[in-house]
Short mmCIF file of C-alpha atoms and ligand atoms in Angstrom, two decimals:
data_model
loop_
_atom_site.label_atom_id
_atom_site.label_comp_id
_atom_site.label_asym_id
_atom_site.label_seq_id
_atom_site.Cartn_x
_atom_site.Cartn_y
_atom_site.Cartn_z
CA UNK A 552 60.86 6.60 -78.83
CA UNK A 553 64.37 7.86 -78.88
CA UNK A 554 66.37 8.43 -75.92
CA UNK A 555 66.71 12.25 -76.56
CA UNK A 556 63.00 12.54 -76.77
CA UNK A 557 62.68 11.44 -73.24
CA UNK A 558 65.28 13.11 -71.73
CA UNK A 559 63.63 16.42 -73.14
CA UNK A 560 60.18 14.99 -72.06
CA UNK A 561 61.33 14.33 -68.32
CA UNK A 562 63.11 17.83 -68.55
CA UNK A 563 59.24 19.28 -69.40
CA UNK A 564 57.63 16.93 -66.63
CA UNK A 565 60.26 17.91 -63.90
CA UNK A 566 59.51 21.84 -64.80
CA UNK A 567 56.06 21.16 -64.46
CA UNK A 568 55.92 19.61 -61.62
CA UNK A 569 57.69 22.15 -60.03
CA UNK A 570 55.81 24.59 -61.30
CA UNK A 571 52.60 24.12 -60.54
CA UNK A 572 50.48 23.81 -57.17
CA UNK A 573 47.86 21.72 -57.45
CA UNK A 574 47.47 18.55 -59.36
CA UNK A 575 44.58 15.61 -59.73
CA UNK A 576 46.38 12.54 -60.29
CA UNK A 577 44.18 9.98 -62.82
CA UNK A 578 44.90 6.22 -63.92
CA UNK A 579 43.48 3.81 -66.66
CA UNK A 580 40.10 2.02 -65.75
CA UNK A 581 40.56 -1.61 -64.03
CA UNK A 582 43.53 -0.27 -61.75
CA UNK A 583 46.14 -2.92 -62.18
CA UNK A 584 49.21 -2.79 -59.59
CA UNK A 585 50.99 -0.01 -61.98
CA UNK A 586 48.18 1.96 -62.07
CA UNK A 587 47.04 1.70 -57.76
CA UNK A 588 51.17 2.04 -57.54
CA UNK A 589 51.76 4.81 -59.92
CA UNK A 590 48.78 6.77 -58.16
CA UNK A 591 50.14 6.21 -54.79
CA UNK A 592 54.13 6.83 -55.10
CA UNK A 593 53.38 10.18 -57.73
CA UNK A 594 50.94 11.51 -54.80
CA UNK A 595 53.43 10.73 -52.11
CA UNK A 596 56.06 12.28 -53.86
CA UNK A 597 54.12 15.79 -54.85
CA UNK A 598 53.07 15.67 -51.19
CA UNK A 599 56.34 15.57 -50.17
CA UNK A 600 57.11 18.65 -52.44
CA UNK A 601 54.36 20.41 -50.77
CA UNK A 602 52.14 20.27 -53.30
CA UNK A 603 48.06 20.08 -53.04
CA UNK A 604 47.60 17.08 -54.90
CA UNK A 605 44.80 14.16 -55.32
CA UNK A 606 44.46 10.85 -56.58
CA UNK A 607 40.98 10.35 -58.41
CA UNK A 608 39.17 6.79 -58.99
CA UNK A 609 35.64 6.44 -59.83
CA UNK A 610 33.41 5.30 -56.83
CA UNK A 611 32.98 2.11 -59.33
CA UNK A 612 36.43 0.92 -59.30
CA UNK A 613 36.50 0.75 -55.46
CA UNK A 614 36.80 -1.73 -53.64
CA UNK A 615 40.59 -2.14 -55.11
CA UNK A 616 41.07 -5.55 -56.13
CA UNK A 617 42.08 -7.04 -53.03
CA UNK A 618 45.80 -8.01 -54.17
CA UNK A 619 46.30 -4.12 -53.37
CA UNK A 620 43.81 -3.51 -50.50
CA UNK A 621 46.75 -3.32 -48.12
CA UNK A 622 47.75 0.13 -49.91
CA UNK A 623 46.50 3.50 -48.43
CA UNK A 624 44.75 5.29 -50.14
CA UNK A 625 44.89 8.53 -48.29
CA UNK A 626 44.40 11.63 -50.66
CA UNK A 627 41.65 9.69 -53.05
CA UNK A 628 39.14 11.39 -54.58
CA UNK A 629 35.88 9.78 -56.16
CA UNK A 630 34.61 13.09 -57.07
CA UNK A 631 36.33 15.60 -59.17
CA UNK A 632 36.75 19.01 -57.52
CA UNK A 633 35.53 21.75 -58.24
CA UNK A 634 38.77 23.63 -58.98
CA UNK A 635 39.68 21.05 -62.00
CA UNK A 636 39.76 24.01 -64.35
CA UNK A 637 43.07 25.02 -62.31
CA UNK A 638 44.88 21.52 -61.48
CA UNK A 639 47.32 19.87 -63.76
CA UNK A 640 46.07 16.95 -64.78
CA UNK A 641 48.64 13.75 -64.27
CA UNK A 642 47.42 10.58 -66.33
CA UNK A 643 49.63 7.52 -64.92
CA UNK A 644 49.65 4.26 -67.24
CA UNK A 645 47.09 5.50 -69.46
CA UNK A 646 47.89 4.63 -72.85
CA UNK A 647 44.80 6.25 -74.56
CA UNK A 648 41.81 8.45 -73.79
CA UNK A 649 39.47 6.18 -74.11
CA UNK A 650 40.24 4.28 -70.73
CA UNK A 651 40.24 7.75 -68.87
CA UNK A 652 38.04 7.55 -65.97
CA UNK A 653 37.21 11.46 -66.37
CA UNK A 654 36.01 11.18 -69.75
CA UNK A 655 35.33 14.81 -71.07
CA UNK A 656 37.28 16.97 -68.44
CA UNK A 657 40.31 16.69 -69.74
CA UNK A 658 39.29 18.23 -72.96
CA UNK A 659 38.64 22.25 -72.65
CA UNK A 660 41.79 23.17 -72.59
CA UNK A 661 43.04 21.40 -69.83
CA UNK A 662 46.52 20.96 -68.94
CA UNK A 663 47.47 17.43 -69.08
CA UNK A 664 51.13 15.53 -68.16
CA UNK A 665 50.98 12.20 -69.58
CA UNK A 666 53.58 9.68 -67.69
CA UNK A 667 53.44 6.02 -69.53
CA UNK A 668 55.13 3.78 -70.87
CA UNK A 669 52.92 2.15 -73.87
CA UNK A 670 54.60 2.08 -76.92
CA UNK A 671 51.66 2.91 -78.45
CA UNK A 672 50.55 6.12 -76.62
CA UNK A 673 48.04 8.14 -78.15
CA UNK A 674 50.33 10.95 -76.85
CA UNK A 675 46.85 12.91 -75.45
CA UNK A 676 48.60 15.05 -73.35
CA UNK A 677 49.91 18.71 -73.18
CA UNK A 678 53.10 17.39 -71.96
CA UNK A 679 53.83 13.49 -73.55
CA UNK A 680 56.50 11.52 -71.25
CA UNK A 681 56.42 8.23 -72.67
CA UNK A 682 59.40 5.98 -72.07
CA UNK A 683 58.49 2.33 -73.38
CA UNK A 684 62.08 1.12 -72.61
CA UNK A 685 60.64 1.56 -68.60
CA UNK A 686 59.44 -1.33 -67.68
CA UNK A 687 56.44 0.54 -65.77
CA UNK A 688 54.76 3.59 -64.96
CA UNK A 689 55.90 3.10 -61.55
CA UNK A 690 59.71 2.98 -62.82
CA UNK A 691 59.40 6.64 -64.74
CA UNK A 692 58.23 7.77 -61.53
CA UNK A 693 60.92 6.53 -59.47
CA UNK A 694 62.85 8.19 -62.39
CA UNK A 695 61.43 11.39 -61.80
CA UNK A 696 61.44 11.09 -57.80
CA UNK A 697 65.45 11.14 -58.29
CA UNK A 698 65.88 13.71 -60.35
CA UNK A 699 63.88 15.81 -57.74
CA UNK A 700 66.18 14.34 -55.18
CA UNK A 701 63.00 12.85 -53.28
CA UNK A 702 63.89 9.27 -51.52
CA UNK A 703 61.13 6.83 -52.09
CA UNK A 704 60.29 4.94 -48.32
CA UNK A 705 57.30 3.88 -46.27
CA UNK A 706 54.17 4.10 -48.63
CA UNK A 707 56.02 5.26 -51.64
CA UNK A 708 58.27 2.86 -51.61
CA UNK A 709 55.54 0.04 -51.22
CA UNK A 710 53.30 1.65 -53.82
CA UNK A 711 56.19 1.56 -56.05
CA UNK A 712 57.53 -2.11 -55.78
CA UNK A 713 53.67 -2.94 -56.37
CA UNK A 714 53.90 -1.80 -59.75
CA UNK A 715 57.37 -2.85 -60.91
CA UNK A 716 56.53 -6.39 -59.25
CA UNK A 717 53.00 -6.84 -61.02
CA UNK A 718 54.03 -5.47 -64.32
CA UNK A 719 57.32 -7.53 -64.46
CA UNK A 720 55.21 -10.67 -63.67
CA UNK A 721 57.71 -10.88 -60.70
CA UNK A 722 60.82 -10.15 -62.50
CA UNK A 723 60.16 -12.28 -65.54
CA UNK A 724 58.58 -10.29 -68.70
CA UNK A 725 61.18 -9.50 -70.91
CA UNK A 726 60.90 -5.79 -70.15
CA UNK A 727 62.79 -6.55 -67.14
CA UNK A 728 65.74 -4.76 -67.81
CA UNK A 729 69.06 -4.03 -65.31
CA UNK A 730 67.08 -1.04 -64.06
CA UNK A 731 63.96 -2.41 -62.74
CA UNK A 732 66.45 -5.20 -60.88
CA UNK A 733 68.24 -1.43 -59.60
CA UNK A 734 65.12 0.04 -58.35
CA UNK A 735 64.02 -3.12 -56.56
CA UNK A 736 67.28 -2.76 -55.16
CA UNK A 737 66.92 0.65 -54.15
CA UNK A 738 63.34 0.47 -52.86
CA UNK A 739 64.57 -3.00 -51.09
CA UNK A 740 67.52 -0.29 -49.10
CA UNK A 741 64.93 1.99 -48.03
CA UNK A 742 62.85 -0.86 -46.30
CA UNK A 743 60.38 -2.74 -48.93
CA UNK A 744 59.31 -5.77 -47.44
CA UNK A 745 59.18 -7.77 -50.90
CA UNK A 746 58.50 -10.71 -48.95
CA UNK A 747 54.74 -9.28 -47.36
CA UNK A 748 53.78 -7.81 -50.72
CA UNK A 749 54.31 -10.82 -52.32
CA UNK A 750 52.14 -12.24 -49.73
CA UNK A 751 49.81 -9.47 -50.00
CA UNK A 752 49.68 -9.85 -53.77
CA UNK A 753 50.21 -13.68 -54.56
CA UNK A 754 48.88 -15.47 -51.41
CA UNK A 755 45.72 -13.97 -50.61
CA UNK A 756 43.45 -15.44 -53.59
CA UNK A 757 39.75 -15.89 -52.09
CA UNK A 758 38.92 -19.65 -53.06
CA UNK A 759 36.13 -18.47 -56.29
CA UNK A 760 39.27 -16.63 -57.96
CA UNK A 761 40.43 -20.55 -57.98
CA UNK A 762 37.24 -21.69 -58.81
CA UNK A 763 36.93 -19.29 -61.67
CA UNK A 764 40.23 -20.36 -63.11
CA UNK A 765 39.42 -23.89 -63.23
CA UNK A 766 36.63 -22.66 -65.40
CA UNK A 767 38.69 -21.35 -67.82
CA UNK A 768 41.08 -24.46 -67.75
CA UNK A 769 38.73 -26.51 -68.59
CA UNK A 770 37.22 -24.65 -71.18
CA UNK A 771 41.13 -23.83 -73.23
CA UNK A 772 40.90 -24.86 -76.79
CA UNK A 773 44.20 -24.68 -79.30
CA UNK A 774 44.06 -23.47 -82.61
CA UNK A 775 46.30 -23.84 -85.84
CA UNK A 776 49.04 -25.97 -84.49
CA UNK A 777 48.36 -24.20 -81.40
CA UNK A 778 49.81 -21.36 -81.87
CA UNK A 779 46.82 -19.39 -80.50
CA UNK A 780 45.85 -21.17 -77.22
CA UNK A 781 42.39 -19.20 -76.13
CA UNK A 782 39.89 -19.95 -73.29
CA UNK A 783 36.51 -17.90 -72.36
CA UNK A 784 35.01 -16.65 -69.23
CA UNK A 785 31.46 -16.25 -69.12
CA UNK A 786 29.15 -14.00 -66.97
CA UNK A 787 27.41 -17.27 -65.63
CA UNK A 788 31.02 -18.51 -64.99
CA UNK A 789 31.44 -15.01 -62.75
CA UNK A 790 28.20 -15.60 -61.09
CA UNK A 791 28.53 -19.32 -60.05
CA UNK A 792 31.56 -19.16 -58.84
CA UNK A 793 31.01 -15.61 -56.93
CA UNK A 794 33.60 -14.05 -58.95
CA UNK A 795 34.70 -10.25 -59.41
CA UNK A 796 36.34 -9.09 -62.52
CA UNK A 797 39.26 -8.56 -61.30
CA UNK A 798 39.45 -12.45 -60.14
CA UNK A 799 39.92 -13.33 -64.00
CA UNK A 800 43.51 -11.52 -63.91
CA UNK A 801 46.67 -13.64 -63.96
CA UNK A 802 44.38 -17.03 -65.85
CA UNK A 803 45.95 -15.86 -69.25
CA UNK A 804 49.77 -16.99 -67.75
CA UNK A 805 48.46 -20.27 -67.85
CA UNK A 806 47.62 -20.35 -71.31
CA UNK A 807 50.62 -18.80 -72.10
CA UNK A 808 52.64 -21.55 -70.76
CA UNK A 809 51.49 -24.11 -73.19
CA UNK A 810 54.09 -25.36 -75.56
CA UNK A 811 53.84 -23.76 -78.44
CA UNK A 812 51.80 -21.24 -78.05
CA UNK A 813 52.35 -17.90 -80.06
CA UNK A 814 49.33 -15.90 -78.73
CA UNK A 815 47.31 -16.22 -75.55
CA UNK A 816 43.61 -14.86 -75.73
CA UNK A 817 41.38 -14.59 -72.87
CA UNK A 818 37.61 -13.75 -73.64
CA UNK A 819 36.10 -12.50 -70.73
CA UNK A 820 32.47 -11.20 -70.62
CA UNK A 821 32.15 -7.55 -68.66
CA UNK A 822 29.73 -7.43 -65.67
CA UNK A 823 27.54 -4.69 -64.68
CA UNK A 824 24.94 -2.60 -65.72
CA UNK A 825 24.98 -1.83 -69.35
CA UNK A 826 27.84 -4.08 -69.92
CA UNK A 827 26.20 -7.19 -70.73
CA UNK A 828 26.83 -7.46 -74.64
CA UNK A 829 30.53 -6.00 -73.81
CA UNK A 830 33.66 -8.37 -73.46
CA UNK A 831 37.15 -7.67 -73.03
CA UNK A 832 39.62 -9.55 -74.63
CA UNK A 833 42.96 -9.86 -73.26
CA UNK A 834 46.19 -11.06 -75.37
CA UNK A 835 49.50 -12.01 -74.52
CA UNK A 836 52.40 -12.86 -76.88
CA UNK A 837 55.15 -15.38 -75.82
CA UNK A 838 57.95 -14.01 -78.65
CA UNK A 839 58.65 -11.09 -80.75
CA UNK A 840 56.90 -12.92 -84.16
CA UNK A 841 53.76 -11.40 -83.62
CA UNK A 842 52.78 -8.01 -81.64
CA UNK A 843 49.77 -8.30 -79.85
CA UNK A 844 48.67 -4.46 -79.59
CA UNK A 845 48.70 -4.71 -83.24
CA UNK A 846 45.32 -6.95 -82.84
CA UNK A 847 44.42 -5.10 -79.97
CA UNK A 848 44.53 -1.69 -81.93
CA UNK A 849 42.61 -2.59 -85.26
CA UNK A 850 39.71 -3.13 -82.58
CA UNK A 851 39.85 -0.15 -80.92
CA UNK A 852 42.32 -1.25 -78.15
CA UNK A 853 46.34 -1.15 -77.49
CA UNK A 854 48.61 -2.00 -75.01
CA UNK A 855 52.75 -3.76 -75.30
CA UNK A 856 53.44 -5.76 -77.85
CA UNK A 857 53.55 -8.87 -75.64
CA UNK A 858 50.52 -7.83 -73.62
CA UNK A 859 47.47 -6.22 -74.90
CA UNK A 860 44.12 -6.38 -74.99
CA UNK A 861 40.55 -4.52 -76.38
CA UNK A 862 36.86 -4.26 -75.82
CA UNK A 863 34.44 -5.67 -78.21
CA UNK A 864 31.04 -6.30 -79.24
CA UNK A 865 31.55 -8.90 -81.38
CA UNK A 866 30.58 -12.79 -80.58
CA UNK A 867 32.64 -15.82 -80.45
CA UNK A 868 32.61 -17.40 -83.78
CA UNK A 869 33.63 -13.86 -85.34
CA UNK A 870 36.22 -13.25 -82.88
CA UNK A 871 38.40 -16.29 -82.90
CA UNK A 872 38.20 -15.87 -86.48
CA UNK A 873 39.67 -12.84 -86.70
CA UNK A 874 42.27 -13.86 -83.72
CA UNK A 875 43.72 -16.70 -86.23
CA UNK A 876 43.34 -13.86 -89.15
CA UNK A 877 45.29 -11.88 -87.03
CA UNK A 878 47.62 -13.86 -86.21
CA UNK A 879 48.71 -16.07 -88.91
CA UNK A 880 49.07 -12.48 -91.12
CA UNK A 881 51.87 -11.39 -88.93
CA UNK A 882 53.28 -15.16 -88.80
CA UNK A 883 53.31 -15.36 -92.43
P1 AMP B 1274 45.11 -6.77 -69.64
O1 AMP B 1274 44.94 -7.86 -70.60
O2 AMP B 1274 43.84 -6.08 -69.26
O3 AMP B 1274 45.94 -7.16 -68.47
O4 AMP B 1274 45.93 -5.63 -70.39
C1 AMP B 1274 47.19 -5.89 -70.94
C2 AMP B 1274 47.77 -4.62 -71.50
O5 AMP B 1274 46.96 -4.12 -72.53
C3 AMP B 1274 47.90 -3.50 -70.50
O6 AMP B 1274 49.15 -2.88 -70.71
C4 AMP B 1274 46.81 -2.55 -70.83
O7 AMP B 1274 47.22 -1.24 -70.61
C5 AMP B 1274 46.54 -2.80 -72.29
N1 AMP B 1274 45.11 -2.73 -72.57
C6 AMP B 1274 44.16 -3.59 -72.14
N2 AMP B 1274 42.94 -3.24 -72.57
C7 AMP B 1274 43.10 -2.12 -73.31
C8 AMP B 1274 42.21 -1.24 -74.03
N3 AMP B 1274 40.90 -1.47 -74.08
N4 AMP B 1274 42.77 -0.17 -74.66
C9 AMP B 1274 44.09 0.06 -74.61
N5 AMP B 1274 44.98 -0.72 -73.95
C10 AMP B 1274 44.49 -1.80 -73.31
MN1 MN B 1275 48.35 -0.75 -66.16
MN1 MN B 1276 51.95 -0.30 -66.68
#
């Protein structure tokens, strides 16, 4: 996206936020620290403008992953109001429809702002502000909170260095440009205590997510020269080792790290009524030479080009072949 498109974007966003009374604020399914943080700071900040605003998550996503239990969640919603029809509609993170928690309601003429930055944005709303130079929802946001001369602290603030933390992997994806080092700065000045939400993030991990990662360990298998390094989580492996979903986040860094890798896969089966036959498959690519929502997309997915991932019905065999399909096409 070009610069000039987001500058007149974020002109569109700031008019409707100002604008308009009452908003529902909405995130991508599986909150990740962007998406709890992006909810959070944007509700704080429309309170702050006097605004009637609330954050929605289905009943089914609660409990939060406990990495971001220690966030308030004042202003949450697991039922959509009645008076939807007249809220503007703020999707945070979402890169597509189809994770959209409110499935349906946002169609019917609804008025939707769309604040993300995936590259490969399906661009759903009425207003599209998609910046995929930010390195997080959380940093447009912070963007936004300036323009409207609002001061992020307390909550905000928190809620804010959540998501630029978890969605730098601490500072060290390569979308960690000088500005996300500025906002931690700034947030950092009005009072973050990066040293507790690091705590609260990185040092809490209940002893199955360990268990559950030694699973997949032990279960990583290389492929062609390994450049695709891929390991599998199965329900049973959930089960045994009293496992959440959530738990399986952050095991894909290891396999990363191997030397050599281009791609790293995690299969992961979903758990939960009528989920059984589903499994989500996250990727992660260690260069530019191959751009993993490009495999994510062509099975119904998306995400960054160094981090995506997609939901699939297909089994094993089929799937790892058409990971090393995938990937030698673009290598070649
Ligand atoms: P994950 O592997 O779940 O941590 O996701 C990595 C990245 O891919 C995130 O930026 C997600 O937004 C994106 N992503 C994951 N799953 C999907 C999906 N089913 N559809 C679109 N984007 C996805
Ligand atoms: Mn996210
Ligand atoms: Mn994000």
């Amino acid at each position: 996206m070009s610069v000039s498109t987001t500058t007149a974007s974020r002109e569109q966003v700031l008019e409707e936020i100002v604008g308009a009374e009452r908003f529902l604020l909405v995130t991508h399914e599986g909150p990740d620290g962007d998406a709890v943080g992006s909810l959070i700071a944007m509700r704080g900040a429309l309170a702050e403008l006097g605004k009637d605003v609330v954050m929605f998550l289905p009943a089914s996503e609660l409990p939060l992953p406990y990495e971001y239990a220690f966030l308030s969640l004042d202003g949450l919603v697991t039922e959509l109001p009645g008076d939807l029809d007249e809220r503007t509609l703020v999707f945070l993170d979402c890169g597509n429809l189809e994770r959209n928690p409110i499935a349906g309601a946002e169609s019917d003429g609804a008025h939707v702002l769309n604040i993300d930055h995936h590259h490969d944005n399906t661009r759903f709303g009425t207003v599209n502000h998609v910046d995929d130079a930010a390195s997080c929802t959380a940093e447009i946001i912070w963007d936004i909170m300036g323009a409207l001369g609002l001061r992020a602290q307390g909550d905000v603030a928190d809620a804010l260095y959540v998501g630029l933390v978890t969605d730098t992997g601490r500072f060290m994806y390569d979308n960690t440009g000088s500005r996300a080092h500025v906002m931690a700065a700034e947030l950092i000045q009005a009072g973050v205590d990066t040293h507790d939400i690091y705590r609260h993030l990185y040092e809490g991990m209940p002893f199955a997510k360990l268990q559950l990662l030694a699973r997949a360990l032990d279960k990583a298998q290389c492929f062609d020269d390994g450049h695709l390094t891929l390991s599998w989580l199965s329900g049973a492996d959930f089960a045994e080792t009293g496992s959440v979903e959530s738990y399986s986040e952050g095991v894909i860094d290891h396999l990363r790290a191997v030397e050599g890798t281009k791609v790293a896969a995690l299969i992961r089966d979903r758990l939960g009524p009528g989920r059984g036959d589903e499994r989500k498959v996250s990727l992660r690519a260690t260069d530019d030479d191959v751009d993993v929502s490009r495999i994510a997309r062509a099975q119904g997915g998306g995400g960054h080009r160094r981090a995506a991932g997609f939901t699939t019905r297909l089994g094993d065999a089929e799937l790892v072949t058409f990971l090393r399909a995938a990937i030698a096409r673009q290598l070649a």
